[in-house]
XYZ file of C-alpha atoms in Angstrom:
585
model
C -50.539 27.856 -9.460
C -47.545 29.342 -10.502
C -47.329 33.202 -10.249
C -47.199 35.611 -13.876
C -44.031 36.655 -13.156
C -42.423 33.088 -12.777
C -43.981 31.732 -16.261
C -42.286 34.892 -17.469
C -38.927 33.993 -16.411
C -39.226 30.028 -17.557
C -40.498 31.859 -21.195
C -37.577 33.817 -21.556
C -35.332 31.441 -20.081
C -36.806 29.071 -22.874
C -36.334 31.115 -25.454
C -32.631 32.023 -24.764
C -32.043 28.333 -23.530
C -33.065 27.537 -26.990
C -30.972 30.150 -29.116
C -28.204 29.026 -26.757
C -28.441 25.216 -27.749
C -28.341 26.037 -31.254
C -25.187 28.401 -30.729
C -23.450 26.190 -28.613
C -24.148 23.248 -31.248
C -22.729 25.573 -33.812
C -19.899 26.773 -32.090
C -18.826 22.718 -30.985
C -19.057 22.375 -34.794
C -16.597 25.618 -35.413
C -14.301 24.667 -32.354
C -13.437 20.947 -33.328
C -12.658 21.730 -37.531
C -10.777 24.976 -35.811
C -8.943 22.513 -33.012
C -7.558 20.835 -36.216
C -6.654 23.805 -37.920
C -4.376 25.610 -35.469
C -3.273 22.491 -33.207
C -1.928 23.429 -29.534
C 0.580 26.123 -30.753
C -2.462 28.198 -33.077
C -4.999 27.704 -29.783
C -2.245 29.235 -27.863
C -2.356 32.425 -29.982
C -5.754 32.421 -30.171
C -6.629 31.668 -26.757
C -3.978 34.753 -25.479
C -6.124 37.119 -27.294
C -9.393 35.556 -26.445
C -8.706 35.614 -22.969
C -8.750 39.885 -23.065
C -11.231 39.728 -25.844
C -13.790 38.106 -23.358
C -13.188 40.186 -20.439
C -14.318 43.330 -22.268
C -16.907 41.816 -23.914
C -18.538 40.263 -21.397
C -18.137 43.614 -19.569
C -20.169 45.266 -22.600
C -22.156 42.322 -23.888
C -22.914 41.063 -20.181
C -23.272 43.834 -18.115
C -23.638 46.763 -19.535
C -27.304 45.206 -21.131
C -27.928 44.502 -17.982
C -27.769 47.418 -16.754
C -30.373 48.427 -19.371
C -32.739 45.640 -19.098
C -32.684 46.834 -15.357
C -33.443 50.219 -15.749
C -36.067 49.485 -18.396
C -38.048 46.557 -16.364
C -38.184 49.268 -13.512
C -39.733 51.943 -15.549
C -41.848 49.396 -17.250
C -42.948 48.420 -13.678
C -43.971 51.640 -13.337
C -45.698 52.179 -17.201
C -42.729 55.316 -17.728
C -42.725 54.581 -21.438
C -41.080 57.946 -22.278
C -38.541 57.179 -19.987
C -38.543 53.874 -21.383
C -37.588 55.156 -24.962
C -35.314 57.837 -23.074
C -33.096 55.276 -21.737
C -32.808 53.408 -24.936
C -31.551 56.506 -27.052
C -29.256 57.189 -24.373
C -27.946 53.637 -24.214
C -26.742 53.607 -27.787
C -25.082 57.069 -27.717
C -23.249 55.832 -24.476
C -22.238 52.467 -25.649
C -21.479 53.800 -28.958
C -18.882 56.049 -27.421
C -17.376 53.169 -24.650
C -16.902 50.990 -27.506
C -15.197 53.344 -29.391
C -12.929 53.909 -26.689
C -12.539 50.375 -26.075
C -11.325 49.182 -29.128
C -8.762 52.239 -29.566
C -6.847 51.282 -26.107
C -7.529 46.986 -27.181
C -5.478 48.102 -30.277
C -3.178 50.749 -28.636
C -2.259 48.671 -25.801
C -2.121 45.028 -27.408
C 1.904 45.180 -27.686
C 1.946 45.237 -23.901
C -1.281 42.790 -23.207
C 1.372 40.303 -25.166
C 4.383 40.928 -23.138
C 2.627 40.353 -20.149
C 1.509 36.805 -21.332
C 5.163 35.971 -21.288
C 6.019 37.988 -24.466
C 3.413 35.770 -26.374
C 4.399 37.957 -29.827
C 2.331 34.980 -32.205
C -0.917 36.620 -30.301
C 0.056 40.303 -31.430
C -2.258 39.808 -34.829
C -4.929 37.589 -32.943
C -5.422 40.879 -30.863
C -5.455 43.302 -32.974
C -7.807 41.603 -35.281
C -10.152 41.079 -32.396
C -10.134 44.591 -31.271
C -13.308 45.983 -33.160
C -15.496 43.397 -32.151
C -15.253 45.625 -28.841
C -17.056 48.397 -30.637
C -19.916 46.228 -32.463
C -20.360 44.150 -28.834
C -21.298 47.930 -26.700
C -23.396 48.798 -29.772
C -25.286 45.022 -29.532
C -25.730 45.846 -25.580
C -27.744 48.543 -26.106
C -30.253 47.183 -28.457
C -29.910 43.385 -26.516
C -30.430 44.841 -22.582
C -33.472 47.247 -23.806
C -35.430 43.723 -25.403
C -34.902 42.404 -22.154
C -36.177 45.045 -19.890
C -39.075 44.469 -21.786
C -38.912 40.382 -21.567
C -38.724 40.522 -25.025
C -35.704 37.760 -25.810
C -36.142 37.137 -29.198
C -33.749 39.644 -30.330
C -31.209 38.485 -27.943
C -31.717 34.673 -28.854
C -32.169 35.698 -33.253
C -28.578 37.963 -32.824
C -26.855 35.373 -30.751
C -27.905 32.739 -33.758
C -26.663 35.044 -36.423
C -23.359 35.645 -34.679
C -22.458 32.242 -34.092
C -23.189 31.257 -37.933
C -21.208 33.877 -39.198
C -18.216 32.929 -36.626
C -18.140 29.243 -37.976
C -17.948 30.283 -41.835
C -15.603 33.660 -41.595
C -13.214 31.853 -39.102
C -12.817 28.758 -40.522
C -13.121 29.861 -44.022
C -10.409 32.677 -43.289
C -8.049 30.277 -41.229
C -8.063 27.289 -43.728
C -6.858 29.862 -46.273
C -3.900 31.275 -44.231
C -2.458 27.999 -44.091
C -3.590 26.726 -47.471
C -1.408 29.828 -48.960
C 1.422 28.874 -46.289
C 1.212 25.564 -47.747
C 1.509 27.141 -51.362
C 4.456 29.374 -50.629
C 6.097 26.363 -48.804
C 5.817 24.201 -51.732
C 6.847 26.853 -54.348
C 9.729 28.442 -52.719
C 10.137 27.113 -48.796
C 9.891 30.940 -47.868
C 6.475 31.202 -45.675
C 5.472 34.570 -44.656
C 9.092 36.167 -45.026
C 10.809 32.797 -43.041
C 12.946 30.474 -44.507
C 11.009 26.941 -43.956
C 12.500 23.330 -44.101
C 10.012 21.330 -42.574
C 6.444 21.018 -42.919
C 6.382 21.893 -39.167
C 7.874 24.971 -39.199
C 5.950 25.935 -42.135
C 3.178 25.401 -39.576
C 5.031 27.378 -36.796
C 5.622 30.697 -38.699
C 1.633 30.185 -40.493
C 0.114 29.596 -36.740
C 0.087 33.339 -35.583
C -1.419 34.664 -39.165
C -3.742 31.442 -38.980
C -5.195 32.003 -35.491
C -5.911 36.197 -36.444
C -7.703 35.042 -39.396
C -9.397 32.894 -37.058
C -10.243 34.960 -34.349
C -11.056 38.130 -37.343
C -14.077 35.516 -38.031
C -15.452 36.513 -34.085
C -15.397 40.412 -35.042
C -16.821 39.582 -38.787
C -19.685 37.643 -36.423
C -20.339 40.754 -34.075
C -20.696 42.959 -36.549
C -23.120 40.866 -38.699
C -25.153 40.784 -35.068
C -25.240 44.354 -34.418
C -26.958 44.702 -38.315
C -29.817 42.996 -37.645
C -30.448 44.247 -34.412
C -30.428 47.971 -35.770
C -33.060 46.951 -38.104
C -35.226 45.253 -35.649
C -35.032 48.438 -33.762
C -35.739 50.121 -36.726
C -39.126 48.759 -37.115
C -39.756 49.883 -33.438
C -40.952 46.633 -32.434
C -40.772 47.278 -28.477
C -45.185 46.901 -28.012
C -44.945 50.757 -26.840
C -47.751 52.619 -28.608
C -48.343 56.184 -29.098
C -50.845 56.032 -26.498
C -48.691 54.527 -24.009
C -46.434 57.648 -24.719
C -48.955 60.090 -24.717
C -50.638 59.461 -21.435
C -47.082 58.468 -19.693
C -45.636 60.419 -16.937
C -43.381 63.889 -17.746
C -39.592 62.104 -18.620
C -36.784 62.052 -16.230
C -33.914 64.299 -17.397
C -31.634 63.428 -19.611
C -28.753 63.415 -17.132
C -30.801 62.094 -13.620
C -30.998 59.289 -15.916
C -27.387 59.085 -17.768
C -26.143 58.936 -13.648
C -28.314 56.425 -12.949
C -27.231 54.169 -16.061
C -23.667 54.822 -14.738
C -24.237 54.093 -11.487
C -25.795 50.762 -12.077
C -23.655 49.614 -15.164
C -20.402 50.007 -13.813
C -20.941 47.412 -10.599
C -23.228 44.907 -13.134
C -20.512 44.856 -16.019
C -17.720 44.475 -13.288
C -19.492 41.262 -11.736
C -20.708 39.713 -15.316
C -16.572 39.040 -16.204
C -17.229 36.427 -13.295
C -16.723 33.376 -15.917
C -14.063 35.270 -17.710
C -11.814 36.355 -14.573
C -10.699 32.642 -14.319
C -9.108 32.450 -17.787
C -7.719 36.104 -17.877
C -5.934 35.119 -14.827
C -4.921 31.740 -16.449
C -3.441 33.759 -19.289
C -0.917 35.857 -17.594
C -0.100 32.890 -15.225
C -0.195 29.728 -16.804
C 2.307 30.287 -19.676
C 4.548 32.463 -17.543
C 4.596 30.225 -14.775
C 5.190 27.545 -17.094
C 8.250 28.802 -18.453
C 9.511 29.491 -14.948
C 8.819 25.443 -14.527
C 11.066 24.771 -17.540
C 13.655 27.035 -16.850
C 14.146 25.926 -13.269
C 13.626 21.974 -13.800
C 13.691 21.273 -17.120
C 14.471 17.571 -16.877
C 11.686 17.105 -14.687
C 9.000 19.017 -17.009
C 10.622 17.787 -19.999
C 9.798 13.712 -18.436
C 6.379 15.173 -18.122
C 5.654 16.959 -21.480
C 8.367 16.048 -23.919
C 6.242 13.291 -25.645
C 3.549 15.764 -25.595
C 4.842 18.891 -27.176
C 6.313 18.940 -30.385
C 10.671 18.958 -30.670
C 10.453 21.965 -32.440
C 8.648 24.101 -30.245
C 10.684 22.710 -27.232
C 13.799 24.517 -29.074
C 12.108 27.899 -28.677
C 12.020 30.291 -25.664
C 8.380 29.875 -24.554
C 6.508 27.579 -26.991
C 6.471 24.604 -24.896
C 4.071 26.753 -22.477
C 2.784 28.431 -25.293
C 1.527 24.718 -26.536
C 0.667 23.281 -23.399
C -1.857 26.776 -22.969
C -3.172 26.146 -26.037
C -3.820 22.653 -25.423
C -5.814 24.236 -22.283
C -7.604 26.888 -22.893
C -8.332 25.671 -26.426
C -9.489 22.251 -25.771
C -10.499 21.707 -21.820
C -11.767 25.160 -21.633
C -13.774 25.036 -24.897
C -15.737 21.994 -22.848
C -15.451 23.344 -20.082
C -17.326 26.884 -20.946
C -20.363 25.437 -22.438
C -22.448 24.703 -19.012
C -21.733 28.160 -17.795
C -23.363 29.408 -21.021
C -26.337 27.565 -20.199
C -26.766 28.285 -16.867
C -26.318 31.786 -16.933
C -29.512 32.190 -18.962
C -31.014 31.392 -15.930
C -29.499 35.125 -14.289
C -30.326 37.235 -17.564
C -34.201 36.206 -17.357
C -34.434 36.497 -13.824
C -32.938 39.813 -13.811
C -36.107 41.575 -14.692
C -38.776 39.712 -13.070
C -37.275 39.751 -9.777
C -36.493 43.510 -10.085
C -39.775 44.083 -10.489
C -41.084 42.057 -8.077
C -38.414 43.564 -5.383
C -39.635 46.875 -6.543
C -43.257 46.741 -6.035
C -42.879 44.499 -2.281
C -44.204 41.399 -3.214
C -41.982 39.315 -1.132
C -43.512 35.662 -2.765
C -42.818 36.316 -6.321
C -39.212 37.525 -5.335
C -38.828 33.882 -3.461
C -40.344 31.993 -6.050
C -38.051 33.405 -8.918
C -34.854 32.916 -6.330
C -35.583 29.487 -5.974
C -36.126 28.918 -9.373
C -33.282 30.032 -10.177
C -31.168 27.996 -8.077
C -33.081 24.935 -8.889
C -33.216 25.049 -12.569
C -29.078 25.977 -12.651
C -28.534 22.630 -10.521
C -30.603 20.826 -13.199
C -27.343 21.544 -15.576
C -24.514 22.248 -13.666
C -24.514 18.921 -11.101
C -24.791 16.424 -14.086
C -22.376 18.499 -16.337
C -19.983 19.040 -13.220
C -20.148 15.218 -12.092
C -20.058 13.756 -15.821
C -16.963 16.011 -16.664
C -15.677 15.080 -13.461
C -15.548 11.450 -14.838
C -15.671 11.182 -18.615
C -12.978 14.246 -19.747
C -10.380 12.054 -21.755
C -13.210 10.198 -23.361
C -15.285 13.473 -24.020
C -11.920 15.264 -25.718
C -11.171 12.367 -27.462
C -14.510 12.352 -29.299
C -14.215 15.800 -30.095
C -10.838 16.000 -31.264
C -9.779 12.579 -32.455
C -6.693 14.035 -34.250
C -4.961 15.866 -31.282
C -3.979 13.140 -28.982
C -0.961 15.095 -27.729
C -3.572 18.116 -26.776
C -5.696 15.867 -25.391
C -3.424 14.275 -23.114
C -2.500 17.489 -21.939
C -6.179 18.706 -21.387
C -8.123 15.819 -20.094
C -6.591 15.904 -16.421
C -7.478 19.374 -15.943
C -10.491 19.549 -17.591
C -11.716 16.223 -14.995
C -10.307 18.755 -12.015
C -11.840 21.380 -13.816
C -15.544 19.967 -14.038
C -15.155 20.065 -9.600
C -15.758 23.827 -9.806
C -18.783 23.568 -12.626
C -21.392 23.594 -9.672
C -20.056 26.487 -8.510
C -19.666 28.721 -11.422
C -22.819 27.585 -12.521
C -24.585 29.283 -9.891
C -22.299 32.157 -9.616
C -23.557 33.865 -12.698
C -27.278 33.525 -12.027
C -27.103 34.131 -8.406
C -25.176 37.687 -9.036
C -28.007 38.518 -11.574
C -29.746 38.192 -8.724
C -28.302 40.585 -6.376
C -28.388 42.874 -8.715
C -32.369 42.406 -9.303
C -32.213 43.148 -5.073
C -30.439 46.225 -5.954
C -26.679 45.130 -4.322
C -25.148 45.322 -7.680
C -22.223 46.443 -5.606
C -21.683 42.737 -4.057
C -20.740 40.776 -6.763
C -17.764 43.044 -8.130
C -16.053 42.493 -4.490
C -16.819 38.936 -4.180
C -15.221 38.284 -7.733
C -11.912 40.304 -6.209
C -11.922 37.614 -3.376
C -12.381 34.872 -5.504
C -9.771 36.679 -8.175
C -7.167 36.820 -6.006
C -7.332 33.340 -4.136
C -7.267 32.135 -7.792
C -4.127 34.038 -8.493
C -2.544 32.972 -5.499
C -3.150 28.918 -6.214
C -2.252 29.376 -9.945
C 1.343 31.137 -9.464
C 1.741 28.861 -6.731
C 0.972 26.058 -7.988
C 1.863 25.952 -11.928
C 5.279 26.281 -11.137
C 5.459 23.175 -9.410
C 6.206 20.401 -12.123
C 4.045 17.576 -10.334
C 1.213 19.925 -10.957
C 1.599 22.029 -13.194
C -1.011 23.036 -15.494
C -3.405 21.102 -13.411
C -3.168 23.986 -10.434
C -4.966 26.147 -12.679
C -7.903 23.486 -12.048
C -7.070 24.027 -8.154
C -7.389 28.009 -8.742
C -10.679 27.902 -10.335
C -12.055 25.514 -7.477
C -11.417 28.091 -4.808
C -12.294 30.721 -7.115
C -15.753 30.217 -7.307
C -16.481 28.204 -4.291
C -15.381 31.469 -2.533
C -17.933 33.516 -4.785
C -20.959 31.149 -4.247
C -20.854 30.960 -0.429
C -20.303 34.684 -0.157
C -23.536 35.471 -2.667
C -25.630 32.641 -0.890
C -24.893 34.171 2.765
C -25.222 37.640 1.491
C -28.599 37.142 -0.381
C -29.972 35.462 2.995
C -28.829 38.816 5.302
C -30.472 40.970 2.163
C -33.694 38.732 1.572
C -34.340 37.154 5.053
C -35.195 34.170 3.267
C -33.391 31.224 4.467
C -32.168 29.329 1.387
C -32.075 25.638 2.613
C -29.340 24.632 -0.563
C -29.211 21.092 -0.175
C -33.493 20.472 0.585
C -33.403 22.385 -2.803
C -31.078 20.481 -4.479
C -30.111 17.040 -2.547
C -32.231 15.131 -5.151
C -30.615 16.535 -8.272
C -27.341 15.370 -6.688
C -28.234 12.057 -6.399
C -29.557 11.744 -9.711
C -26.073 13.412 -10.910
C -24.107 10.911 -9.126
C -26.305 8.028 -10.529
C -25.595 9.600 -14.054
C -21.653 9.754 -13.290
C -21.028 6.534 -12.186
C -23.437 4.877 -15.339
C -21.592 6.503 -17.956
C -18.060 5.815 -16.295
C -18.287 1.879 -15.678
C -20.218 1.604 -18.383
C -17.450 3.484 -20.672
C -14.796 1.764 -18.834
C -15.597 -1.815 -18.087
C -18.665 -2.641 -20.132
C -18.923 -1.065 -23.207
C -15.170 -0.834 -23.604
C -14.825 -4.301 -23.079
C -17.389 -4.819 -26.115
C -16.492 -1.504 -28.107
C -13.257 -0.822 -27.783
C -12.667 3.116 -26.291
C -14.160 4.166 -29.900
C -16.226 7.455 -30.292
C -19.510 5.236 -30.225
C -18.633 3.582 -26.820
C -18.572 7.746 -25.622
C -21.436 8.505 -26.886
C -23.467 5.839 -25.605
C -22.096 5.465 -22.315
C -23.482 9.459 -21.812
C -26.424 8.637 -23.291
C -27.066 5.568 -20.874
C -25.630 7.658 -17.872
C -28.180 11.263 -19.217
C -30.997 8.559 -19.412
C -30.417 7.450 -15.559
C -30.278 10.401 -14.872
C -33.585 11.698 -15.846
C -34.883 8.601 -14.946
C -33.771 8.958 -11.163
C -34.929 12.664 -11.106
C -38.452 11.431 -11.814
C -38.047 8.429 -9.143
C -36.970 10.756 -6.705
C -39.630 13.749 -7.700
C -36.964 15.625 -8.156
C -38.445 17.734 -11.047
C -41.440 20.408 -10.281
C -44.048 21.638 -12.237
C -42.099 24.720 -12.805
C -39.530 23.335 -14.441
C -41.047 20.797 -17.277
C -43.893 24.110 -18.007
C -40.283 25.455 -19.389
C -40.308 23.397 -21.737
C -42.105 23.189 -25.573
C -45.514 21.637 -24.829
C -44.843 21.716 -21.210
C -48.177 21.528 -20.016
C -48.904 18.096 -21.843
C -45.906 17.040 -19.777
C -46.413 18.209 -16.585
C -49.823 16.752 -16.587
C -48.488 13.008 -17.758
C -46.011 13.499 -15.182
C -48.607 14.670 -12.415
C -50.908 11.679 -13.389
C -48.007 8.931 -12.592
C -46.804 11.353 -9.164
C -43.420 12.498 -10.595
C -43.699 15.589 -9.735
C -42.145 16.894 -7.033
């Protein structure tokens, strides 16, 4: 029988798994209209302020709620409800503050963040209209990290919901207008936004940077809308803590004891939770500097490589090339690329409490079980999504973004190197959500410098090079994160004792991924091309053929336990149809 604390981490990993299919389904559906909207050069803009945008927030939005759920779960552990509340009131006046402060240096210092990404001036109005989302994001940790000290994720997953609806009609809404009045000044009097226009595409090119702000103004519009309704779900005090709970609780630790200890354990957590952002800040500052370096010092050779891909226009102008070819990245491969990460770090944030608590009271079992869970369930995603990347990228981008065949030539090769490093990053996230439930929330700040740096290295290497070019960015995040998970798996064995036998926990998973791989390739390639034609439909089947041999060979080789299908909605009717036939494992 499964232990309490295990079914709580499969619930709450349930509920967020669910509120993150629905966002990531809604943001696919805002990220392929919005792919058409801004093409490579608008993505580029965008992209250069997203990049900084992430970092913090996933510092505030990431961490620093972890930090609270943390805190909280140990009190709860404990039944300290008036330090329970204590730390909640605290939280908000803290975040409050940080985000305030955030968003004044975002804004202060965004002339500078631009002329470090190769004097990327289109991105100046991206960032600034991005800026306050800083200050709604800190205010959303504080109400988000206390839910989940409590294992309450519904607030997380019902925000998270709201957010991502809001993003897809206040971007796409405010975008499409930027360039439907471009298109009306154009037509009227060829002047677009104060420059002198004679082409449709340079209409485009002087609308792009005022496009992609109104675009990215639809993010901050989204995290404000969040940080509403979470306010009045706290207003209704709906945290199960009764009056009796606070009346018979233990005398509160002071203010300060506790504003130190929030400090102390926020500031390693909400360095470590940038871990799937430090790979694209890093791109930013390399790729389209490095780039232009490339150009500059063999231009014949990069313009054999790129010149059918990137648009005559932009070619004429210091920069755009690698401005284009970074959109074409970060906005298409990356936008792929990013969605198993978001699933699999779902995984960490429910874990977090329940193996705090189980690390805090001694019980040694419960701690194992939830580690192991944790790995296992994150291979369930990541090998498939690593392997399938790994082998169906063009076809994948061209489904998505029929219109943008230049971007998509440009992406699919890195995105297929790209998907190598999925496994990896996959379990980075959960596995430092981890460490910090062992209390080392110091580790995973200095493994993500290691890994930092060897990516920084391969990138400005690398990029420069024009055989490889954009594709070393691919290289950097490889060695990025393969660094990080070996140092978190050796370190969690010296802290735990346990010895973590990684491929007896995940060997069958593998094999099922590599079944899944090969299926949708030939079939894509050789059979269903050969009847199809290389036509959306022939995609989409060949991945659901491949998924389907894939959960087929999982229950062959017993590769799923009864852990994993209890996750899901009516998982006991499953896991006792599946016991019956003996495909459990």
């Amino acid at each position: 029988m499964r232990s309490r604390k295990s079914q709580n981490l499969l619930q709450g990993a349930s509920i967020l798994g669910a509120s993150i299919i629905i966002v990531k389904l809604v943001g696919a559906v805002f990220k392929i209209p919005l792919g058409s909207i801004l093409d490579g050069e608008g993505l580029g803009y965008y992209s250069t302020a997203y990049s900084i945008f992430s970092m913090i927030f996933a510092f505030s939005t990431a961490g620093l709620p972890a930090a609270v759920a943390k805190m909280v779960a140990e009190q709860s552990v404990r039944q300290r409800y008036q330090d329970i509340r204590r730390i909640h009131s605290l939280s908000i006046r803290l975040f409050v503050i940080m985000g305030i402060a955030g968003f004044v240096l975002m804004a202060a210092f965004s002339p500078l963040y631009v002329w470090l990404a190769s004097d990327n001036q289109g991105a100046l109005w991206s960032v600034l209209a991005i800026s306050p989302a800083i200050l709604f994001g800190c205010m959303t940790s504080a109400y988000r990290g206390y839910y989940e000290g409590l294992r309450d994720m519904k607030p997380t997953a019902v925000s998270q919901i709201i957010e991502v609806f809001a993003k897809l009609i206040f971007g796409l809404a405010l975008s499409g207008g930027v360039l439907l009045l471009a298109n009306h000044q154009f037509e009227s009097s060829g002047v677009v936004f104060g420059h002198a226009a004679a082409t449709e595409a340079e209409m485009r090119h002087y609308a792009m940077p005022f496009a992609a702000a109104a675009a990215i103004l639809g993010v901050t519009i989204s995290t404000f809308v969040g940080t509403l309704y979470l306010m009045l779900v706290d207003r209704r005090r709906s945290d199960g803590i009764t009056e009796e709970d606070l009346r018979y609780s233990p005398r509160p630790i002071r203010t300060r004891v506790l504003l130190v200890q929030l400090i102390k354990i926020a500031i390693p957590i909400s360095l470590s939770s940038i871990v799937i952002n430090v790979a694209q800040f890093i791109d930013t500052f390399t790729i389209i500097n490095r780039l232009d370096d490339a150009f500059t010092a063999h231009p014949d050779q990069m313009l054999a490589i790129f010149g059918g891909l990137v648009p005559e226009n932009l070619l004429a102008v210091e920069g755009g090339a690698a401005n284009f070819i970074y959109g074409a990245y970060a906005g298409y491969a990356l936008s792929v690329f990013n969605l198993v990460p978001s699933f699999t770090a779902i995984f960490g944030k429910s874990a977090l409490p329940n193996i705090t608590a189980a690390w805090s009271a001694h019980d040694r079992k419960a701690t194992w079980v939830n580690i192991q869970s944790v790995i296992r369930m994150t291979c369930l995603i990541a090998m498939p999504a690593s392997l399938g990347i790994l082998a169906m990228s063009q076809p994948i981008l061209s489904l998505l973004y029929p219109a943008r065949v230049a971007e998509v030539a440009i992406a699919a090769p890195v995105l297929s190197l790209q998907g190598i490093s999925l496994i990896f990053l996959g379990l980075s996230s959960p596995l430092f959500a981890v460490l910090q439930g062992l209390g080392r929330a110091d580790l995973p700040p200095k493994f993500m410098l290691v890994g930092a740096i060897l990516k920084f290295v391969v990138n400005w290497v690398s990029i420069g090079i024009p055989e490889i070019n954009v594709q070393g960015a691919a290289a950097g995040t490889v060695s990025c994160y393969a660094t990080i998970l070996i140092l978190s798996l050796i370190w969690l064995h010296k802290i735990t004792g346990f010895r973590i036998h990684f491929i007896r926990l995940t060997y069958k998973t593998l094999i099922a991924s590599i079944l899944c791989a090969v299926t949708a390739y030939s079939l894509h390639r050789w059979v269903m091309g050969a009847v199809l034609g290389e036509g959306g439909f022939n995609t989409l089947l060949s991945i659901g053929c491949g998924a389907l041999v894939y959960l087929a060979a999982l229950l062959l080789l017993r590769g799923i336990s009864k852990d994993d299908v209890l996750m899901l909605p009516k998982g006991e009717k499953f896991a006792k149809l599946l016991a019956k036939y003996h495909l459990l494992g």
